[in-house]
Amino acid sequence: MSGDIDWRDGQPWSRRYGDVYFSREGGLGQARHVFLAGNRLAERFAALPPNGQFTIAETGFGTGLSFLAAWQLFEQVAPPSAQLHFLSTERHPLDVAQLAAAAALWPELAGRAAALCAQMLALPPGWHRCLLAGGRVGLTLLVGDACATLGDVTATVDAWFLDGFTPDRNPEMWSDALLAQIARLSHPGTTCATWASSGGVRRGLIAAGFAVSRAPGFGTKWEMLRGTFSRGAASPACAPWLRRPAAMPDARDAIVIGGGLAGTAAAASLAARGLDVTLLDRRPALAAEASGNAQGVLYIKPSAHGTALTDLSLSGLAFTRRELERRLPADGRAWADCGVLALAHDAAEADRQTALAALGWPAGFVRAVGAAEATALAGVALSSGGLFYGTAGWAHPPALCGALADHARIATRFDAEVVGLHRAADGRWRVAMSDGTTFEAAVVIVAGGFDTARLPLLAHLPLKAIRGQITGVVATPDSARLATVLCGESYVAPARDGRHWLGATFDIGDTDTRLRPSDDLANVEALRALAPALATALGTEASNVVQHESRAGIRCVTPDYLPIVGAVADADLFRDRFASLARDATTTFDTDAPWLDGLLVSTGHGSRGLVTAPIAGELIASLITGEPLPLPDRVVQALGAARFLARALKRGRTIA
């Protein structure tokens, strides 16, 4: 998957396309002349209002040089509170070593290049949100075919960097289909610039709606092209409940209900955008419920068929890993970069893993290993191989929750339950607490796990409770050799504070958190099936399991096992407005869904919360502020809260 490059005369050169990555006469000079000056970025950045946003999109990330140059210019001339959003496509991303080698050519960009390289782990296909400059600069890298990935973008782009290898060697990057996507994402006044000045490129841009002019090129290249979009913006074409309410970029405060991973992630992302956040939880501390386990596994189980859950998980895994790196020390207590070994515990799983490995993932992300290599990676004897996820590991969820909530703009309030939630006549939301206090804000995000549906406005959400008990077993000298997380039908992690955690049980509909010795026995038996040698090393005899430490929590899931993230509709008005779906599921509508403006939700993360909750928080903040989203539009639609209302009507059913 990685870019296939050689170095010729000190410059990177693509073997795949037989072309240079940038001008031999100076890549940085070319980026500044063509893309920065060609789009008049210095004056446009300087003219941004306080808290203003500017969005650039690029059709070939390459070495990241144009992004680094734009970032540098933005910090030099834009107002300190403004934000830069940069979207870039790349079918064959360079690995970290290749990026670092290219960046070494431009010493003045060294600091920014180092920050970028620190975010560029082995990236699987999909969307990857990177936060830089303390969150002021956001890079969303779309790994895959440019036309296909841009087809899932809904952002409004202010300036285009039209890059890529020459049209005769990489025609897909200059195709009419790609230019149509560029036009779809542009608005009147959107600019573009490119070093490619051929007649075909010029005619294609004109046909797409750009007024194009020629300008002097860089170095020995006679000409370049620059243009301004002159057509109206395209309107979204999808069902009303799949569209989103208008953003609230002027919102300056928010209330988040729930102090677990979903709530603290949303609070952190909102605070980073300058909102004052009040974080409420009925328990006496953060992460007191399902997010309070000593170890959570960064584990995903992707499908070979490209599902919404797979796309969410791939983006979420990389985002959580970046959040861990920038917020917590990798000290073996807060989190560990140890990898996850998903064992092929039966024939069906082995077949599934074989199909998955055949898709050609970056080796640093996941690779198939046999029993011998699995044993070497794990440090304990294993009888089967599996898939090794090299960028995964485990984390201490309470530490991550604490780090996410540690922001000057986040105030926490504990030991009181939300008993009332309504939108007042002035458009602001009021939250009443069981201790008599009230809070108000422009927006409210409910991230209370299974308790979310206890609020009347959210009672229609079909959440299912799942009880899970984990068991902590004291490490022995032999078990302490475990060097990576092992997963199968259960999991076990390397020791943290002298204890391994095993689990977890999975009891649907059970909300009783009292500890059960029988569940500890079940966890130990599951370990015996997963890794018999490790179980023996731990000395886990059934007679003394009850002496080990245990913890039980309630996770919640949805009927389709996708989280619910995004805006909330008025359920009664929704049923009235779209009642004809019960008679004809193909009915189309020219009206919007009855959104409860300013009310959003993040729940249903189940056992994948460590992977999905942080990226969900970033999505929540992006929806509110109106900035480019961190996930493909089809995934955002799949996460929408109103999907269950629409499905119920189509199936002739009602939900509470």
XYZ file of C-alpha atoms in Angstrom:
656
model
C 0.000 0.000 0.000
C 2.920 2.331 0.707
C 4.230 4.666 -1.972
C 6.794 2.915 -4.180
C 9.656 5.412 -4.509
C 13.278 5.738 -5.521
C 15.645 8.605 -4.854
C 17.190 10.234 -7.923
C 19.553 13.161 -7.552
C 18.310 13.622 -4.008
C 14.644 13.803 -5.054
C 11.830 11.269 -4.500
C 10.681 9.582 -7.733
C 7.682 7.282 -8.153
C 8.424 3.893 -9.686
C 4.686 3.268 -10.044
C 4.038 6.357 -12.180
C 7.527 7.071 -13.502
C 7.406 10.680 -12.358
C 8.826 13.085 -9.769
C 6.855 14.058 -6.668
C 7.656 17.733 -7.137
C 9.725 20.096 -9.261
C 13.419 19.352 -9.447
C 13.940 23.110 -9.213
C 12.601 23.226 -5.672
C 9.532 21.538 -4.283
C 8.839 24.133 -1.588
C 9.201 26.994 -4.038
C 6.812 25.261 -6.413
C 4.224 24.702 -3.657
C 4.376 28.350 -2.635
C 4.195 29.682 -6.187
C 1.538 27.354 -7.580
C -0.728 26.474 -4.679
C -0.311 29.238 -2.104
C 0.077 32.231 -4.415
C -2.135 30.674 -7.093
C -5.018 30.573 -4.593
C -4.149 33.979 -3.038
C -3.901 32.294 0.348
C -1.779 34.896 2.149
C -4.402 37.630 1.722
C -7.333 35.261 2.277
C -5.842 33.821 5.481
C -5.127 37.322 6.790
C -8.709 38.414 6.050
C -10.317 35.640 8.120
C -12.442 36.871 11.038
C -11.726 35.749 14.626
C -12.725 32.081 14.982
C -12.984 31.895 11.185
C -12.459 28.684 9.244
C -10.757 27.981 5.943
C -10.914 24.690 4.074
C -8.367 23.497 1.532
C -8.696 20.251 -0.399
C -5.914 18.553 -2.325
C -5.992 15.755 -4.886
C -2.637 14.158 -4.077
C -0.981 14.293 -0.657
C 2.343 12.820 -1.813
C 5.130 13.904 0.516
C 2.857 16.306 2.407
C 4.891 19.284 1.212
C 1.970 21.434 0.053
C 0.150 20.799 3.324
C 3.209 21.792 5.362
C 3.658 24.967 3.304
C -0.013 25.918 3.760
C 0.192 25.214 7.498
C 3.286 27.423 7.826
C 1.650 30.297 5.940
C -1.569 29.979 7.950
C 0.246 30.304 11.249
C 2.206 33.270 9.930
C -0.710 35.431 8.771
C -4.108 34.108 9.967
C -5.789 35.380 13.171
C -4.679 33.288 16.169
C -8.188 31.926 16.765
C -8.841 30.907 13.148
C -8.799 27.265 12.065
C -7.401 25.576 8.967
C -9.001 22.392 7.649
C -7.018 20.482 5.057
C -8.452 17.480 3.206
C -6.179 15.459 0.968
C -6.525 12.243 -1.002
C -3.749 9.690 -1.436
C -4.030 6.245 -2.970
C -0.480 5.160 -2.098
C 0.603 6.921 1.120
C 4.297 7.060 1.914
C 5.412 5.437 5.140
C 6.877 7.440 7.996
C 10.490 6.869 6.942
C 9.767 8.041 3.397
C 7.904 11.108 4.617
C 10.732 11.982 6.998
C 13.352 11.570 4.256
C 11.420 13.906 1.956
C 10.836 16.443 4.741
C 14.564 16.575 5.434
C 14.925 18.492 2.149
C 13.212 21.525 3.757
C 14.850 22.329 7.124
C 12.606 25.349 7.723
C 9.609 22.983 7.917
C 11.345 20.520 10.256
C 9.159 21.138 13.318
C 5.911 20.819 11.428
C 7.186 17.846 9.454
C 8.124 16.049 12.671
C 4.632 16.679 14.076
C 3.099 15.326 10.868
C 5.308 12.226 10.801
C 4.353 11.473 14.402
C 0.736 11.119 13.214
C 1.498 8.972 10.181
C 1.370 5.399 11.457
C 0.729 2.581 9.012
C -2.537 3.854 7.550
C -5.136 1.450 6.183
C -7.570 2.601 3.482
C -10.138 5.042 4.826
C -10.350 8.433 6.500
C -7.793 9.605 9.025
C -8.220 12.793 11.084
C -4.999 14.287 12.435
C -5.058 17.239 14.836
C -2.011 19.510 14.727
C -0.950 22.816 16.252
C -3.022 22.077 19.350
C -6.067 21.323 17.204
C -5.916 24.614 15.297
C -4.932 22.756 12.115
C -6.866 19.658 11.115
C -5.649 17.291 8.414
C -8.106 14.716 7.092
C -6.226 12.248 4.920
C -8.442 10.176 2.630
C -6.529 7.001 1.785
C -7.897 5.455 -1.378
C -8.984 6.349 -4.899
C -9.383 10.134 -5.158
C -12.735 10.108 -6.961
C -14.263 7.500 -4.653
C -13.088 9.116 -1.426
C -14.131 12.615 -2.495
C -17.547 11.167 -3.265
C -18.038 10.714 0.489
C -17.012 14.286 1.359
C -19.690 16.854 2.226
C -17.413 19.768 3.119
C -17.531 23.110 1.316
C -14.039 23.749 -0.014
C -12.546 27.238 -0.254
C -9.408 26.419 -2.260
C -8.201 23.416 -4.259
C -4.652 22.193 -4.720
C -4.936 20.137 -7.920
C -1.892 17.921 -7.722
C -0.863 14.424 -8.716
C 1.433 12.944 -11.309
C 1.246 14.171 -14.901
C -2.029 13.569 -16.778
C -0.441 11.222 -19.313
C 0.911 8.953 -16.544
C -1.928 9.228 -14.031
C -5.047 10.189 -16.021
C -7.468 9.233 -13.230
C -6.313 12.255 -11.224
C -7.480 14.574 -14.019
C -10.620 12.764 -15.150
C -14.025 14.345 -15.754
C -15.439 12.217 -12.924
C -12.927 13.648 -10.447
C -13.511 17.203 -11.691
C -17.239 16.667 -11.163
C -16.573 15.840 -7.504
C -14.417 18.944 -7.218
C -17.242 21.043 -8.624
C -19.769 19.431 -6.247
C -17.718 20.498 -3.228
C -17.068 24.038 -4.454
C -19.047 27.232 -3.926
C -19.090 30.510 -5.850
C -15.667 31.988 -5.172
C -13.842 28.706 -4.540
C -10.433 28.877 -6.195
C -8.159 26.242 -7.668
C -4.571 26.144 -8.830
C -2.433 23.555 -10.566
C 0.942 23.290 -12.226
C -0.676 21.177 -15.003
C -1.412 23.558 -17.872
C -2.364 21.222 -20.707
C -5.347 22.018 -22.869
C -7.177 18.947 -21.618
C -6.895 20.013 -17.977
C -7.957 23.554 -18.836
C -11.000 22.411 -20.803
C -11.969 19.995 -18.047
C -11.883 22.725 -15.399
C -13.948 25.063 -17.560
C -16.528 22.320 -18.157
C -16.671 21.710 -14.392
C -17.616 25.343 -13.755
C -14.317 27.162 -13.173
C -13.346 30.400 -14.885
C -9.742 29.542 -15.740
C -6.753 31.709 -16.576
C -3.136 30.959 -17.343
C -0.344 32.351 -15.174
C 3.445 32.131 -15.242
C 4.634 28.736 -14.073
C 7.359 27.876 -11.601
C 10.983 27.595 -12.690
C 11.358 26.469 -16.265
C 7.661 25.598 -16.578
C 6.100 28.270 -18.735
C 2.568 28.223 -17.413
C 0.248 27.084 -14.661
C -3.531 27.292 -14.311
C -5.680 28.976 -11.711
C -9.421 29.319 -11.579
C -12.482 30.501 -9.691
C -15.696 28.514 -9.401
C -18.721 30.361 -10.760
C -21.648 27.980 -10.336
C -23.977 27.499 -7.381
C -23.231 24.892 -4.718
C -24.816 21.469 -5.248
C -27.711 20.420 -2.992
C -27.554 17.100 -1.134
C -29.820 14.389 -2.519
C -30.801 11.942 0.190
C -33.653 11.142 2.563
C -34.455 13.918 5.070
C -33.435 11.793 8.053
C -30.041 11.164 6.455
C -29.375 14.856 6.038
C -28.171 16.955 8.923
C -29.520 20.109 10.553
C -27.683 23.346 10.023
C -24.470 23.730 11.957
C -24.260 26.124 14.895
C -20.887 27.824 14.380
C -21.851 30.684 16.712
C -22.495 28.368 19.671
C -20.172 29.298 22.508
C -21.218 26.856 25.250
C -22.337 23.251 25.625
C -23.515 20.739 28.199
C -22.330 17.141 27.983
C -24.243 14.521 29.968
C -22.068 11.524 30.814
C -18.521 11.293 32.150
C -17.346 8.160 30.337
C -15.349 7.878 27.137
C -18.145 9.139 24.885
C -18.870 12.162 27.059
C -15.305 13.215 27.794
C -14.343 12.798 24.120
C -17.183 15.065 23.018
C -16.303 17.590 25.725
C -12.634 17.634 24.700
C -13.406 18.146 21.013
C -15.841 20.967 21.779
C -13.463 22.683 24.193
C -10.729 22.542 21.556
C -13.058 24.593 19.313
C -13.414 27.278 21.973
C -16.744 26.242 23.520
C -17.206 26.412 27.283
C -18.351 22.939 28.348
C -20.149 21.763 31.469
C -19.689 18.002 31.923
C -22.335 16.336 34.111
C -22.306 12.864 35.639
C -24.502 11.251 38.279
C -21.586 9.344 39.756
C -18.911 10.889 42.028
C -16.120 10.796 39.423
C -15.325 10.382 35.748
C -15.294 6.887 34.232
C -17.224 5.453 37.153
C -19.271 3.030 35.057
C -18.534 1.071 31.849
C -15.471 3.232 31.071
C -13.892 2.432 34.433
C -12.133 -0.839 33.600
C -8.422 -1.050 34.331
C -7.613 -2.090 30.768
C -9.500 -1.562 27.534
C -8.328 -3.151 24.322
C -7.827 -1.226 21.084
C -9.340 -4.088 19.152
C -11.172 -4.064 15.851
C -12.658 -6.864 13.816
C -12.866 -5.493 10.277
C -14.910 -7.103 7.557
C -13.596 -7.904 4.100
C -16.792 -6.385 2.685
C -16.302 -2.711 3.557
C -19.119 -2.172 6.058
C -19.879 1.085 7.847
C -18.680 -0.478 11.096
C -15.383 -1.445 9.458
C -14.846 2.071 8.116
C -15.704 3.565 11.506
C -13.368 1.155 13.290
C -10.422 1.787 10.959
C -10.729 5.558 11.352
C -11.412 5.263 15.070
C -8.459 3.012 15.846
C -5.988 5.414 14.268
C -7.624 8.457 15.885
C -7.649 6.935 19.379
C -4.022 5.920 18.986
C -3.115 9.531 18.134
C -5.117 10.797 21.098
C -3.280 8.420 23.424
C 0.071 9.530 22.078
C -0.602 13.234 22.511
C -2.416 13.054 25.856
C -0.888 10.206 27.905
C 2.548 8.731 28.590
C 3.139 5.280 27.082
C 4.372 4.049 30.450
C 2.626 0.689 30.762
C 0.059 2.162 33.155
C -1.858 4.686 31.049
C -1.519 2.749 27.794
C 0.787 0.372 25.971
C 1.791 0.229 22.327
C 2.039 -3.557 22.398
C -0.087 -4.653 19.447
C -3.074 -6.978 19.450
C -2.942 -10.590 18.323
C -6.345 -11.832 17.104
C -6.043 -15.601 17.237
C -7.702 -17.899 14.689
C -9.521 -19.843 17.389
C -11.552 -22.021 15.012
C -11.838 -22.901 11.310
C -14.447 -20.238 10.574
C -12.294 -17.509 12.120
C -9.242 -18.795 10.231
C -11.153 -18.531 6.941
C -12.357 -15.031 7.816
C -8.835 -13.924 8.638
C -7.461 -15.418 5.416
C -9.967 -13.410 3.374
C -9.154 -10.274 5.335
C -5.392 -10.631 4.984
C -5.770 -11.093 1.219
C -6.953 -7.470 0.894
C -3.370 -6.245 1.087
C -3.237 -4.076 4.209
C -0.056 -2.187 5.138
C 2.140 -4.722 6.953
C 2.666 -2.314 9.843
C -1.074 -2.162 10.366
C -2.024 -5.845 10.223
C -0.398 -9.013 8.957
C -1.084 -12.721 9.133
C 1.227 -14.729 11.416
C 1.607 -18.455 11.986
C 1.725 -20.175 15.360
C 5.509 -19.847 15.684
C 5.552 -16.104 14.997
C 2.477 -15.598 17.171
C 4.314 -17.312 20.034
C 7.352 -15.085 19.494
C 5.224 -11.934 19.444
C 3.191 -12.924 22.495
C 6.046 -14.225 24.611
C 3.942 -17.244 25.622
C 3.269 -20.535 23.846
C 0.343 -20.457 21.416
C -1.027 -23.305 19.329
C -2.472 -21.172 16.529
C -1.620 -18.090 14.535
C -3.834 -15.195 13.596
C -3.713 -11.532 12.641
C -1.311 -9.161 14.353
C -2.458 -5.520 14.557
C 0.785 -3.646 15.033
C -0.621 -0.184 15.814
C -3.112 -1.426 18.418
C -2.646 -2.186 22.124
C -4.430 -1.442 25.378
C -5.269 1.650 27.410
C -6.487 2.561 30.891
C -9.861 4.189 30.085
C -10.080 6.255 33.309
C -6.728 7.857 32.485
C -7.902 8.736 28.984
C -11.188 10.144 30.317
C -9.263 12.265 32.808
C -6.905 13.561 30.144
C -9.773 14.388 27.787
C -11.594 16.344 30.498
C -8.449 18.191 31.596
C -9.097 21.462 29.778
C -9.539 25.002 31.053
C -12.871 25.287 29.215
C -14.352 22.106 30.774
C -16.102 22.308 34.151
C -17.233 19.050 35.773
C -20.267 18.519 38.024
C -20.789 15.191 39.806
C -23.181 13.424 42.188
C -26.439 14.620 40.633
C -28.729 13.036 38.064
C -30.351 14.779 35.120
C -34.108 14.889 35.771
C -35.216 17.377 33.121
C -34.156 18.466 29.639
C -35.999 20.985 27.480
C -35.403 23.758 24.976
C -36.608 27.123 26.195
C -38.321 29.834 24.165
C -35.005 31.648 23.728
C -33.605 28.631 21.887
C -31.237 27.592 24.659
C -31.341 24.226 26.368
C -32.093 23.876 30.088
C -30.930 20.877 32.116
C -32.432 20.289 35.558
C -30.569 18.190 38.126
C -31.794 16.040 41.001
C -30.101 18.339 43.528
C -32.133 21.313 42.317
C -29.444 22.990 40.237
C -29.977 23.895 36.600
C -27.620 24.483 33.696
C -28.177 26.046 30.301
C -26.267 26.107 27.020
C -26.696 26.464 23.274
C -26.128 22.757 22.704
C -26.477 19.555 24.716
C -24.741 16.265 23.993
C -26.156 13.193 25.728
C -23.532 10.479 26.166
C -24.919 8.555 29.111
C -24.656 4.993 27.820
C -27.743 2.899 28.550
C -29.171 5.737 30.667
C -29.443 7.904 27.541
C -32.881 6.499 26.658
C -34.250 7.370 30.113
C -34.605 10.979 29.012
C -38.067 11.462 27.432
C -36.693 13.174 24.303
C -34.453 10.149 23.688
C -36.771 7.357 24.815
C -37.237 6.233 21.203
C -33.595 5.149 20.889
C -33.564 1.309 20.888
C -30.654 0.732 23.263
C -29.896 -2.714 24.694
C -27.997 -3.193 27.943
C -25.155 -5.717 28.043
C -23.608 -6.669 31.352
C -19.910 -7.501 31.267
C -17.707 -8.764 34.096
C -13.924 -8.809 33.905
C -11.533 -10.683 36.159
C -8.142 -9.496 37.396
C -5.561 -12.193 38.036
C -2.240 -11.580 39.794
C 0.662 -11.941 37.373
C 3.367 -14.549 37.876
C 6.959 -14.427 36.610
C 5.941 -16.700 33.706
C 2.725 -14.852 32.821
C 4.555 -11.502 32.942
C 6.252 -12.552 29.697
C 2.996 -11.849 27.852
C 3.989 -9.033 25.500
C 0.851 -8.368 23.460
C -2.912 -8.453 23.873
C -4.475 -11.784 22.949
C -8.008 -11.807 21.552
C -10.356 -14.526 20.411
C -13.697 -15.296 21.956
C -12.244 -13.602 25.043
C -9.187 -11.437 25.696
C -6.242 -11.053 28.049
C -3.811 -8.150 28.233
C -0.207 -7.860 29.407
C 0.039 -7.144 33.100
C -0.805 -3.687 34.405
C 0.235 -2.959 38.002
C 1.010 -6.648 38.456
C -2.367 -7.927 37.302
C -3.761 -9.390 34.073
C -7.362 -8.620 33.182
C -9.460 -11.287 31.499
C -12.894 -11.043 30.002
C -15.438 -10.214 29.407
C -18.787 -11.859 29.944
C -21.620 -10.804 27.635
C -25.106 -10.848 29.168
C -27.712 -9.092 27.008
C -30.474 -7.307 28.899
C -28.797 -7.745 32.301
C -28.271 -4.537 34.321
C -27.201 -6.074 37.647
C -23.629 -5.011 38.466
C -23.199 -7.194 41.541
C -20.158 -9.416 41.136
C -20.648 -13.101 40.353
C -18.028 -15.756 41.137
C -19.489 -17.841 38.318
C -18.486 -15.135 35.844
C -14.909 -15.211 37.113
C -14.899 -18.967 36.537
C -16.255 -18.409 33.030
C -13.512 -15.859 32.279
C -10.818 -18.258 33.440
C -12.266 -21.074 31.363
C -12.305 -18.757 28.365
C -8.607 -18.016 28.998
C -7.878 -21.760 29.072
C -9.449 -22.055 25.632
C -7.675 -18.969 24.289
C -4.146 -19.561 25.635
C -3.782 -22.767 27.724
C -0.091 -22.175 28.451
C -0.787 -18.713 29.823
C -3.627 -20.029 31.973
C -1.251 -22.609 33.424
C 1.397 -19.932 34.024
C -1.140 -17.927 36.000
C -2.047 -20.890 38.190
C -5.744 -20.170 37.689
C -7.256 -23.079 39.552
C -11.037 -22.980 39.785
C -10.850 -23.282 43.564
C -9.152 -19.917 44.053
C -10.598 -17.825 41.243
C -13.068 -16.191 43.634
C -10.130 -14.541 45.406
C -9.224 -12.513 42.346
C -10.318 -8.938 41.731
C -13.392 -8.403 39.553
C -15.439 -5.602 38.065
C -18.833 -5.504 36.327
C -20.228 -2.773 34.109
C -23.109 -2.129 31.735
C -22.362 -1.482 28.101
C -25.072 -0.645 25.615
C -25.534 -1.493 21.953
C -28.068 -0.851 19.218
C -29.937 -3.405 17.088
C -27.466 -2.981 14.212
C -24.440 -2.784 16.562
C -23.454 0.624 15.195
C -23.197 3.520 17.660
C -25.700 6.368 17.550
C -23.906 9.645 16.910
C -25.373 12.923 15.755
C -28.504 15.050 15.762
C -31.772 14.020 17.415
C -35.237 14.363 15.863
C -38.552 14.958 17.600
C -39.905 11.381 17.513
C -43.617 12.271 17.531
C -43.304 14.880 14.779
C -41.103 12.503 12.779
C -43.757 9.783 12.839
C -46.435 12.261 11.770
C -44.369 13.882 9.025
C -43.172 10.638 7.448
C -46.141 8.382 8.239
C -46.540 7.479 4.554
C -43.384 5.363 4.823
C -45.537 2.724 6.493
C -47.528 2.383 3.245
C -44.667 2.879 0.773
C -41.093 2.651 1.966
C -39.879 4.307 -1.251
C -41.791 7.548 -0.636
C -39.698 10.665 -1.218
C -40.069 13.919 0.698
C -39.188 17.549 0.072
C -39.227 18.502 3.751
C -36.546 18.252 6.416
C -36.657 16.002 9.444
C -37.975 17.717 12.602
C -34.607 18.115 14.269
C -34.294 19.211 17.880
C -31.723 21.867 17.065
C -28.764 21.791 19.401
C -29.453 18.327 20.852
C -27.014 15.593 19.874
C -26.195 12.121 21.137
C -23.223 9.754 21.321
C -24.122 6.327 22.661
C -24.353 2.630 21.807
C -20.587 2.136 21.560
C -20.767 -1.301 23.213
C -17.457 -3.058 23.766
C -15.732 -0.950 21.072
C -15.967 2.366 22.918
C -12.222 2.854 23.206
C -12.046 2.789 19.396
C -15.301 4.524 18.432
C -16.003 7.080 21.187
C -13.057 9.466 20.565
C -13.740 9.754 16.816
C -17.453 10.160 17.659
C -16.560 13.127 19.859
C -14.672 14.667 16.959
C -17.686 14.058 14.713
C -20.025 15.732 17.227
C -17.832 18.829 17.369
C -17.530 18.981 13.578
C -21.301 18.744 13.141
C -21.856 21.613 15.565
C -19.172 23.931 14.176
C -19.829 23.143 10.508
C -16.289 22.108 9.730
C -15.328 19.154 7.484
C -16.354 15.843 9.016
C -13.793 13.235 10.138
C -15.754 10.324 8.637
C -17.238 9.501 5.220
C -20.748 10.776 4.640
C -22.149 7.250 4.237
C -20.748 6.318 7.667
C -22.146 9.487 9.249
C -25.536 8.633 7.752
C -25.291 5.076 9.096
C -24.691 6.448 12.619
C -27.662 8.825 12.545
C -30.131 8.625 15.432
C -33.208 8.966 13.191
C -32.393 5.780 11.280
C -34.397 3.697 13.734
C -37.484 5.898 13.454
C -37.404 5.583 9.670
C -36.843 1.819 9.776
C -39.711 1.314 12.192
C -42.101 3.216 9.943
C -40.996 1.293 6.876
C -41.580 -1.986 8.667
C -44.964 -0.910 9.967
C -43.815 -0.824 13.562
C -43.548 1.853 16.200
C -40.868 2.297 18.827
C -41.371 4.125 22.101
